[in-house]
Tab-separated table of C-alpha atoms in Angstrom:
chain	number	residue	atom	x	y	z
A	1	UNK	CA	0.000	0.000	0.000
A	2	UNK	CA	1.541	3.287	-0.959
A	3	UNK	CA	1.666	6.191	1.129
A	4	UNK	CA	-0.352	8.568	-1.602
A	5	UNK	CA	-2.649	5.856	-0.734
A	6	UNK	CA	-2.839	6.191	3.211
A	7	UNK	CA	-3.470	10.204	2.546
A	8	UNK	CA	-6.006	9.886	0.000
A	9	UNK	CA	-7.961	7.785	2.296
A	10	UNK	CA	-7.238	9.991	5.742
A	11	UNK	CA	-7.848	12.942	3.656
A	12	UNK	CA	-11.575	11.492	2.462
A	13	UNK	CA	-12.276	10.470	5.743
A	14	UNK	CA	-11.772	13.876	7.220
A	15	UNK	CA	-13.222	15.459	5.154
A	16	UNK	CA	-16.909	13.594	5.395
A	17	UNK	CA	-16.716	13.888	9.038
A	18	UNK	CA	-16.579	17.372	8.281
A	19	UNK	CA	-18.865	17.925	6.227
A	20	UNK	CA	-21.025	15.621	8.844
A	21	UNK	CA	-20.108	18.481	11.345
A	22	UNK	CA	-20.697	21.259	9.689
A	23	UNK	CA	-24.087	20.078	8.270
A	24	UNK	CA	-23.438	19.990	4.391
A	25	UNK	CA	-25.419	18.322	2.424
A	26	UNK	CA	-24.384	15.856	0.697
A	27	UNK	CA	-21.421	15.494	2.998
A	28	UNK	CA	-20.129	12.105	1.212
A	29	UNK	CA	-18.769	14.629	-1.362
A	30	UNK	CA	-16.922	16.500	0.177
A	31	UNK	CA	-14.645	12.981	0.626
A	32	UNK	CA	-15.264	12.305	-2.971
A	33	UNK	CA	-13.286	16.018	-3.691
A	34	UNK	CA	-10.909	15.291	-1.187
A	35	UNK	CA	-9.954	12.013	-2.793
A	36	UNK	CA	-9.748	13.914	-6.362
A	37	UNK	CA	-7.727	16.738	-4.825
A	38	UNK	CA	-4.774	14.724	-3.256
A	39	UNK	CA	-1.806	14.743	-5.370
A	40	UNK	CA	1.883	13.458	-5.734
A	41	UNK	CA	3.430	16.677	-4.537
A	42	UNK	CA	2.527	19.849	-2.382
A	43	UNK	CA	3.164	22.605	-5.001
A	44	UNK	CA	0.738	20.281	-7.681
A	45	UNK	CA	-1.290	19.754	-5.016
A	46	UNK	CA	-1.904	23.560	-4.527
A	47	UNK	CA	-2.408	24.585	-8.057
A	48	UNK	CA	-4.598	21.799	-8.420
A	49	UNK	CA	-7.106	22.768	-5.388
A	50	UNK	CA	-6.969	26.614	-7.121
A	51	UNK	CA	-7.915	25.191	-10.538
A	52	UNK	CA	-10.500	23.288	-8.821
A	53	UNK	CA	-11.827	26.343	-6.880
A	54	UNK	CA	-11.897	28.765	-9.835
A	55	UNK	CA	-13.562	25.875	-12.681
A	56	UNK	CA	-16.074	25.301	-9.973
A	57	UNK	CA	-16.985	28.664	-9.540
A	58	UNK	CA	-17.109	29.013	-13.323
A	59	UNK	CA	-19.309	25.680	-13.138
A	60	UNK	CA	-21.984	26.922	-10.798
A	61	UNK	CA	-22.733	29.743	-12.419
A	62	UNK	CA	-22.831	28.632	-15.657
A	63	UNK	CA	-24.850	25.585	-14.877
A	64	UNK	CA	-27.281	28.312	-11.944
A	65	UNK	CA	-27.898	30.289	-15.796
A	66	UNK	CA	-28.810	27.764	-17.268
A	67	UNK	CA	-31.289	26.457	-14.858
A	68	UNK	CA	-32.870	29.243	-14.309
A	69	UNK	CA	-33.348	30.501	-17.912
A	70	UNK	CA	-34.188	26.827	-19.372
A	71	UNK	CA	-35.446	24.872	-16.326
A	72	UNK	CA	-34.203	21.432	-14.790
A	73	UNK	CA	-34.450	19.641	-17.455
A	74	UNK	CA	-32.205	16.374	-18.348
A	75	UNK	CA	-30.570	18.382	-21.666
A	76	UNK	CA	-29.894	21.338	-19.656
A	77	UNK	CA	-27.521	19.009	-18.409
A	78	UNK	CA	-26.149	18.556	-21.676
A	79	UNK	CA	-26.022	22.197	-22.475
A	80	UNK	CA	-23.811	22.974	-19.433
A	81	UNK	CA	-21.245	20.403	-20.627
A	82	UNK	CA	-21.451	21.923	-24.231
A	83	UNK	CA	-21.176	25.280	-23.555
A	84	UNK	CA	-19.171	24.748	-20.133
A	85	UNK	CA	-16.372	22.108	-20.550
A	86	UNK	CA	-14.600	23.705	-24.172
A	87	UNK	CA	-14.531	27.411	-21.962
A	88	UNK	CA	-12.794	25.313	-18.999
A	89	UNK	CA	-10.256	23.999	-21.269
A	90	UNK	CA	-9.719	26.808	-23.357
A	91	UNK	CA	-8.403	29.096	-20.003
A	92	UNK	CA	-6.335	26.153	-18.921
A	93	UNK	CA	-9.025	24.940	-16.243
A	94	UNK	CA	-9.921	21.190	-17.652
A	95	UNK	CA	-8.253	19.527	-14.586
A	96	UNK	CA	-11.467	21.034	-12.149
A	97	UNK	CA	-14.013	19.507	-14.888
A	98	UNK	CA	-14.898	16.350	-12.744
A	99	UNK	CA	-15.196	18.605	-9.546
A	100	UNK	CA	-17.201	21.117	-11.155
A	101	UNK	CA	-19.821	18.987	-12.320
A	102	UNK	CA	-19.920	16.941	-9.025
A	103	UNK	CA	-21.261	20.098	-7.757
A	104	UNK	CA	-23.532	20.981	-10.317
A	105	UNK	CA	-24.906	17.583	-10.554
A	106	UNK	CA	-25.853	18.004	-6.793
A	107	UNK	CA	-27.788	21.520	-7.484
A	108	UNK	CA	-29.348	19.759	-10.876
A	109	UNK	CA	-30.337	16.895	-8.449
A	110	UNK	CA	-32.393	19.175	-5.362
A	111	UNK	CA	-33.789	21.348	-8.878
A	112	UNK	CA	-33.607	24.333	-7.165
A	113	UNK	CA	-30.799	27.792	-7.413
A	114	UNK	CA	-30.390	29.128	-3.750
A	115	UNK	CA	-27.689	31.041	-2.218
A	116	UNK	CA	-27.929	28.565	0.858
A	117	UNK	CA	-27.581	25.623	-1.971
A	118	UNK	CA	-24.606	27.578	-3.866
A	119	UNK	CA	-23.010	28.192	0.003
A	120	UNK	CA	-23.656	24.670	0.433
A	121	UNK	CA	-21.865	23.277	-2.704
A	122	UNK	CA	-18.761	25.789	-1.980
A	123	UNK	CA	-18.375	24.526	1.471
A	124	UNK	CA	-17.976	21.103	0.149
A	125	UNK	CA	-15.576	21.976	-2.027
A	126	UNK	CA	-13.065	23.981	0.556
A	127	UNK	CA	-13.873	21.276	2.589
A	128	UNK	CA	-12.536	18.399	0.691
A	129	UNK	CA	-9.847	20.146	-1.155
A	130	UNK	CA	-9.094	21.910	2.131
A	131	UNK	CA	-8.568	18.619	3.976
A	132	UNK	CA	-6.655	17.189	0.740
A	133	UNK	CA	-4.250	19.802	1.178
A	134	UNK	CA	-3.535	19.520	4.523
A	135	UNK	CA	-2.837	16.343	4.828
A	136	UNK	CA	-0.125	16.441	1.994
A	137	UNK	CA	1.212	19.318	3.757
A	138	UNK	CA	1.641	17.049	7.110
A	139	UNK	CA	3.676	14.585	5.288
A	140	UNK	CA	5.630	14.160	1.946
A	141	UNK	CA	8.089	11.601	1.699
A	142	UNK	CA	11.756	13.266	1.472
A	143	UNK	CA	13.638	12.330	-1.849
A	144	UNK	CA	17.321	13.110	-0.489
A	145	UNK	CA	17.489	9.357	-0.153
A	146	UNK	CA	16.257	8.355	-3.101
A	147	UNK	CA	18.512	11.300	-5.239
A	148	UNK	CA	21.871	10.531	-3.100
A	149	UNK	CA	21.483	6.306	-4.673
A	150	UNK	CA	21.239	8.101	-7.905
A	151	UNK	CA	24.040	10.079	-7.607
A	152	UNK	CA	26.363	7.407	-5.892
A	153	UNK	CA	25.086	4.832	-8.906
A	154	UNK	CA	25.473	7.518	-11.807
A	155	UNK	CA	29.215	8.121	-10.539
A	156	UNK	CA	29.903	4.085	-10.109
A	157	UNK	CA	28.632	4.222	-13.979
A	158	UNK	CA	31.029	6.582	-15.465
A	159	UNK	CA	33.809	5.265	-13.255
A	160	UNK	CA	33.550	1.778	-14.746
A	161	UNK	CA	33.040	3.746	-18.149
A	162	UNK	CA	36.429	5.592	-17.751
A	163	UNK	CA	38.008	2.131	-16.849
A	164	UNK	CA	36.550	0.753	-20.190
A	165	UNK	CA	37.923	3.161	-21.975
A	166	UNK	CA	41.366	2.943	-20.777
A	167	UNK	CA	41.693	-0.850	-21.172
A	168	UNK	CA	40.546	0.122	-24.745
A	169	UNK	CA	43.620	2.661	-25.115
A	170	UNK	CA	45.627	-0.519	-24.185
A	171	UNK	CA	43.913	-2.889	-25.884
A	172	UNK	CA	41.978	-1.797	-29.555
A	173	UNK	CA	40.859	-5.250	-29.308
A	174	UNK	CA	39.166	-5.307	-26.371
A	175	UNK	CA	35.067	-5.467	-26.521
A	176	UNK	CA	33.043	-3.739	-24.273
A	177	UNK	CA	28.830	-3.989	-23.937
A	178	UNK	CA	28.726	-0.501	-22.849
A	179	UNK	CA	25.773	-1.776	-20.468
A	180	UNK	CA	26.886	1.270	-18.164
A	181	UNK	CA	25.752	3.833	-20.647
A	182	UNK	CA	22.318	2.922	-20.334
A	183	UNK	CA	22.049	2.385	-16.660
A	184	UNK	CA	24.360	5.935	-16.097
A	185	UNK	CA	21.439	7.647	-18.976
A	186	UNK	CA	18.400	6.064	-16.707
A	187	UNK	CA	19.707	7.229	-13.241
A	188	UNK	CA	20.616	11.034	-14.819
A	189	UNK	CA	16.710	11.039	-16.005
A	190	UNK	CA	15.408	9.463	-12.973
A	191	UNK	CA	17.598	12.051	-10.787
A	192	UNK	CA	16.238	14.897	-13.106
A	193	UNK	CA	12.681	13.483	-12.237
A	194	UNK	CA	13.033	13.310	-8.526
A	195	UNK	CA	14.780	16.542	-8.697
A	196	UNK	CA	12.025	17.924	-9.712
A	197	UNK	CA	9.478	16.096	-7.400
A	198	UNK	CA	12.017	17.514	-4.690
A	199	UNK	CA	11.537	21.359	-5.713
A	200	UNK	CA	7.628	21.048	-5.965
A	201	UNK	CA	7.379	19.447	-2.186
A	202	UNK	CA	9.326	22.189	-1.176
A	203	UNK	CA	8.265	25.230	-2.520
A	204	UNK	CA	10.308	27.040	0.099
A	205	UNK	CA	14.175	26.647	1.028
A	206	UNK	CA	14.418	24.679	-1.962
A	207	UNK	CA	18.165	23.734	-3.073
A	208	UNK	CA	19.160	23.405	-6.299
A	209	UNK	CA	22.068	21.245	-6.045
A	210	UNK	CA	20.111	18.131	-6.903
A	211	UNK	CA	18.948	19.721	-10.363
A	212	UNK	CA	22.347	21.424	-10.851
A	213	UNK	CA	24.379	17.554	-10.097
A	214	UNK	CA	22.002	15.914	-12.525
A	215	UNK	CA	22.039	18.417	-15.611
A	216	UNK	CA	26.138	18.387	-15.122
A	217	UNK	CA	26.164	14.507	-15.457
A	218	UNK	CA	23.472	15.284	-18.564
A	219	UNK	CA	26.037	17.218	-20.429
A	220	UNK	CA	29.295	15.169	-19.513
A	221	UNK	CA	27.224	11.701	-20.521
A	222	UNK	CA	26.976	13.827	-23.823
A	223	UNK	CA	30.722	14.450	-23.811
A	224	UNK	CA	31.523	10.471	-23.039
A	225	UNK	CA	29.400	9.281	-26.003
A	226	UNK	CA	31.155	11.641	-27.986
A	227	UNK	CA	34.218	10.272	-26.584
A	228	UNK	CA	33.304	6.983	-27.594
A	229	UNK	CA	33.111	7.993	-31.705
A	230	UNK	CA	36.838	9.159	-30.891
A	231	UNK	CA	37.541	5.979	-29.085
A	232	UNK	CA	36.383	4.036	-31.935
A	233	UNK	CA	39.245	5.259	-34.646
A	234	UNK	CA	42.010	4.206	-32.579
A	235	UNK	CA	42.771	1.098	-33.915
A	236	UNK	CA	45.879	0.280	-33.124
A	237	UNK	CA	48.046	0.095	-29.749
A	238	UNK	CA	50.547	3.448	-29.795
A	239	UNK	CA	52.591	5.012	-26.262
A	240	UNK	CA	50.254	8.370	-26.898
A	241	UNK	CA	47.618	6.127	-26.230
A	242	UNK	CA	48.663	4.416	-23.163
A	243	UNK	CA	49.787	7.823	-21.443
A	244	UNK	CA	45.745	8.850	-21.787
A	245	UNK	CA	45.067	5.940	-20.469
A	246	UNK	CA	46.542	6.933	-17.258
A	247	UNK	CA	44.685	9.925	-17.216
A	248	UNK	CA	41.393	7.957	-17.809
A	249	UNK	CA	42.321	5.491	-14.925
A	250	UNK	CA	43.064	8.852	-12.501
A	251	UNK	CA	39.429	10.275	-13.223
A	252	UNK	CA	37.698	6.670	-12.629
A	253	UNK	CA	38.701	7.110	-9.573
A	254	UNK	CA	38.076	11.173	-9.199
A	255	UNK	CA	34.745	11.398	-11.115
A	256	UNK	CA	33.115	9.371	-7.324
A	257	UNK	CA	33.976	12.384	-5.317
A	258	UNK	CA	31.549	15.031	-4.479
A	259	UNK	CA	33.810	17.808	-5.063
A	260	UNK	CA	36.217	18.282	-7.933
A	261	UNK	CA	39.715	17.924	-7.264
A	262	UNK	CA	41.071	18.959	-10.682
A	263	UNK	CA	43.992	15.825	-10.492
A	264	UNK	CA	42.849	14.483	-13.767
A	265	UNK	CA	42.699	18.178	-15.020
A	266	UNK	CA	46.399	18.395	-14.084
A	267	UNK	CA	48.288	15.209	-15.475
A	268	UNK	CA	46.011	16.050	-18.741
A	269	UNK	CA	47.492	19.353	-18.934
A	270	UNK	CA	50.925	18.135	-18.769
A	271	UNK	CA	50.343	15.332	-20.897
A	272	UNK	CA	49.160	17.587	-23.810
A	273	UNK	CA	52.814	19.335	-22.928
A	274	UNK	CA	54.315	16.066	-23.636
A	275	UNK	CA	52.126	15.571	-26.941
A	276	UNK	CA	53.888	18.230	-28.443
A	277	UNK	CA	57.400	17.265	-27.568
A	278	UNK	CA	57.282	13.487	-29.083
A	279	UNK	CA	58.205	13.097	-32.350
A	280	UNK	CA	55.792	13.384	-35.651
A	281	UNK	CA	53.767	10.336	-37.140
A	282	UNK	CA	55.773	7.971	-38.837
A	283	UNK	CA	52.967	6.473	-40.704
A	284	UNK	CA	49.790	7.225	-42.008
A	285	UNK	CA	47.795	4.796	-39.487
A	286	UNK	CA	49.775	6.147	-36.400
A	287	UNK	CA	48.424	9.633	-37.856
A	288	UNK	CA	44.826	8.646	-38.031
A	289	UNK	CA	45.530	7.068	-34.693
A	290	UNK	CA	47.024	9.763	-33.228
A	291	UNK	CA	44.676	12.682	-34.206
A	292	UNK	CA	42.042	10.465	-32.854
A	293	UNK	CA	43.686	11.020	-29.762
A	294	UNK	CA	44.326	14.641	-29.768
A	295	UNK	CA	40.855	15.354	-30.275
A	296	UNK	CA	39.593	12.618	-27.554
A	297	UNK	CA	42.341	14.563	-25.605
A	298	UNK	CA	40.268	17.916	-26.186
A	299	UNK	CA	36.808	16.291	-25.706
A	300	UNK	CA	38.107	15.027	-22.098
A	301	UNK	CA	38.920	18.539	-21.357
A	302	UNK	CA	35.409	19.351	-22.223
A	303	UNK	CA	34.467	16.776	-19.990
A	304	UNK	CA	36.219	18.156	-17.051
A	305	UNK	CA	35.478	22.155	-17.832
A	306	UNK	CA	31.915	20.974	-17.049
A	307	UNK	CA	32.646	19.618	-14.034
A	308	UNK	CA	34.616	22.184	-13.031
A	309	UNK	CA	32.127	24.481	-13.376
A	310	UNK	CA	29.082	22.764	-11.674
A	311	UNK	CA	30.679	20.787	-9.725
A	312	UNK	CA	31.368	21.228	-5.849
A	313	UNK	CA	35.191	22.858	-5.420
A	314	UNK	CA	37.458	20.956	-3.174
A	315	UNK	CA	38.123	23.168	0.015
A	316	UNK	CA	41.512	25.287	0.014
C-alpha cells in the first residue's frame, strides 16, 4: 500500500466527518473532492485545489444560468457540458471539470438555485480540497534518499566507463557492452525526475544542487558518447595512447567524489605538454591514430570544464 494511498484515504475520511459536522449536504462529497484533490506533490497539489476552486466557480454559475433561464431539465444538463467544458479547457481549467460537475450535478439533483444551496456546494468543495491539502502538507516523503542512490550509482557508472575506456587505449581489441551507458542515462533522467518532485514538495528553502548535479552529469554523458566515436578510430596500440590511459584510470577514480579535485585536469594538462614534444607520425595509421587522440584529448577537457564548473570545489 503506498503512502499517496494512506493520505487519500485519511484525507476522504476527514473530510466527510466534516462535512457531517458542519451540516453539508451531501457530505459524502466532500470525501469524494478530497480524494480527487490529493496529489503526488505539495506545489501540484496547490495549483490543483486553485484550478478546482476557480472551474467550480465558473461551473456553478454557468450551470445556476442555465437552470434558471431553461429549467431542470435532463438536456440542460447537456447544455452545461457543451457550452461549459470547451470554456474550462480553453483558459487552462480542464483539470477542475470532474469537480465542477460533481457540484452541479448536486444543485441539478435538489432542482432548485439558492444562495444557501450555492453556500452549500462551496463549502464542500473547501472542505474536501481543504482537507486534501492539509494532509499532503503534514507529510511528503523526502527524496534526499532516493537522489543521493542516484548520484552514488550515476558516478559508479562513469567510473567503470572511464576504466573501459582505458583498457581500450591498451587494448583496440578489447570489446566492451557498454551496459553502463544505459544504466548511467536512466539514473541522470530518474535524478532529473526526482529533482524535480524535490523542488515542488518544497516550494520554500528549496536547493538546487540536486537539479544542478544531474544536468552536469546530462552534459558530460553527452561528452563520453562523444568520446566513444573518438575511441572508436584508434585502432591500433601506440605510447600516446597508453599515457591517456593513465589519465582515464586517474578520473575513474576522481569522477566518485563530491567535489572536484582537478587531479585528472592536471596530469592532462601536462600530458598535452608532452604531446607536443614526441616526435611526428611515422605512418599514415599512427596519424589517423594519433589525431584520434588529440581530439579525444580535447573532448576530455570538455568533460572536465563541465565539471569544473558545476561541480562542488574541493576546500583550500
Amino acid at each position: 500500500m503506498g503512502m499517496r494511498v494512506i493520505k487519500t484515504a485519511a484525507a476522504g475520511l476527514a473530510a466527510i466527518y466534516t462535512a457531517i459536522y458542519l451540516g453539508l449536504e451531501p457530505s459524502l462529497s466532500a470525501g469524494l473532492i478530497a480524494i480527487l484533490g490529493v496529489e503526488v506533490t505539495r506545489m501540484k497539489n496547490l495549483k490543483s485545489a486553485f484550478i478546482r476552486m476557480m472551474a467550480s466557480a465558473l461551473g456553478l454559475l454557468f450551470a445556476s444560468l442555465i437552470f434558471v433561464l431553461f429549467g431542470f431539465e435532463l438536456w440542460t444538463l447537456s447544455l452545461f457540458v457543451l457550452i461549459t467544458y470547451p470554456v474550462l479547457s480553453r483558459i487552462q481549467l480542464k483539470d477542475g471539470i470532474v469537480t465542477s460537475s460533481v457540484l452541479v450535478f448536486h444543485v441539478f439533483e435538489r432542482k432548485e438555485v439558492t444562495l444557501e444551496l450555492l453556500g452549500n456546494e462551496i463549502m464542500l468543495l473547501i472542505t474536501g480540497l481543504g482537507w486534501a491539502i492539509v494532509v499532503n502538507f503534514l507529510y511528503m516523503p523526502k527524496e534526499e534518499g532516493r537522489l543521493s542512490a542516484l548520484q552514488k550509482s550515476t558516478a559508479r557508472q562513469f567510473s567503470v566507463i572511464f576504466t573501459e575506456m582505458a583498457h581500450t587505449l591498451r587494448d583496440p581489441a578489447h570489446v566492451w557492452n557498454g551496459e553502463q551507458l544505459l544504466q548511467a542515462d536512466k539514473d541522470i533522467e530518474l535524478g532529473l525526475l526526482r529533482s524535480d518532485i524535490d523542488r515542488e514538495n518544497r516550494p520554500w528553502g528549496y536547493e538546487r544542487y540536486w537539479r544542478t548535479y544531474f544536468e552536469m552529469r546530462r552534459q558530460q554523458l553527452d561528452s563520453i558518447q562523444q568520446m566513444l566515436v573518438l575511441i572508436a578510430f584508434v585502432y591500433e596500440k601506440v605510447p600516446q595512447g597508453e599515457l591517456l590511459a593513465e589519465v582515464f584510470e586517474q578520473l575513474a577514480e576522481e569522477v566518485t567524489s563530491d567535489v572536484y579535485l582537478g587531479i585528472a585536469e592536471r596530469e592532462l594538462t601536462l600530458l598535452e605538454e608532452r604531446y607536443r614534444e614526441m616526435p611526428l607520425p611515422a605512418s599514415r595509421g599512427e596519424f589517423e591514430v594519433r589525431a584520434a587522440l588529440l581530439e579525444l584529448l580535447h573532448e576530455l577537457e570538455r568533460f572536465l570544464r563541465i565539471a569544473k564548473r558545476r561541480k562542488k570545489q574541493k576546500a583550500e
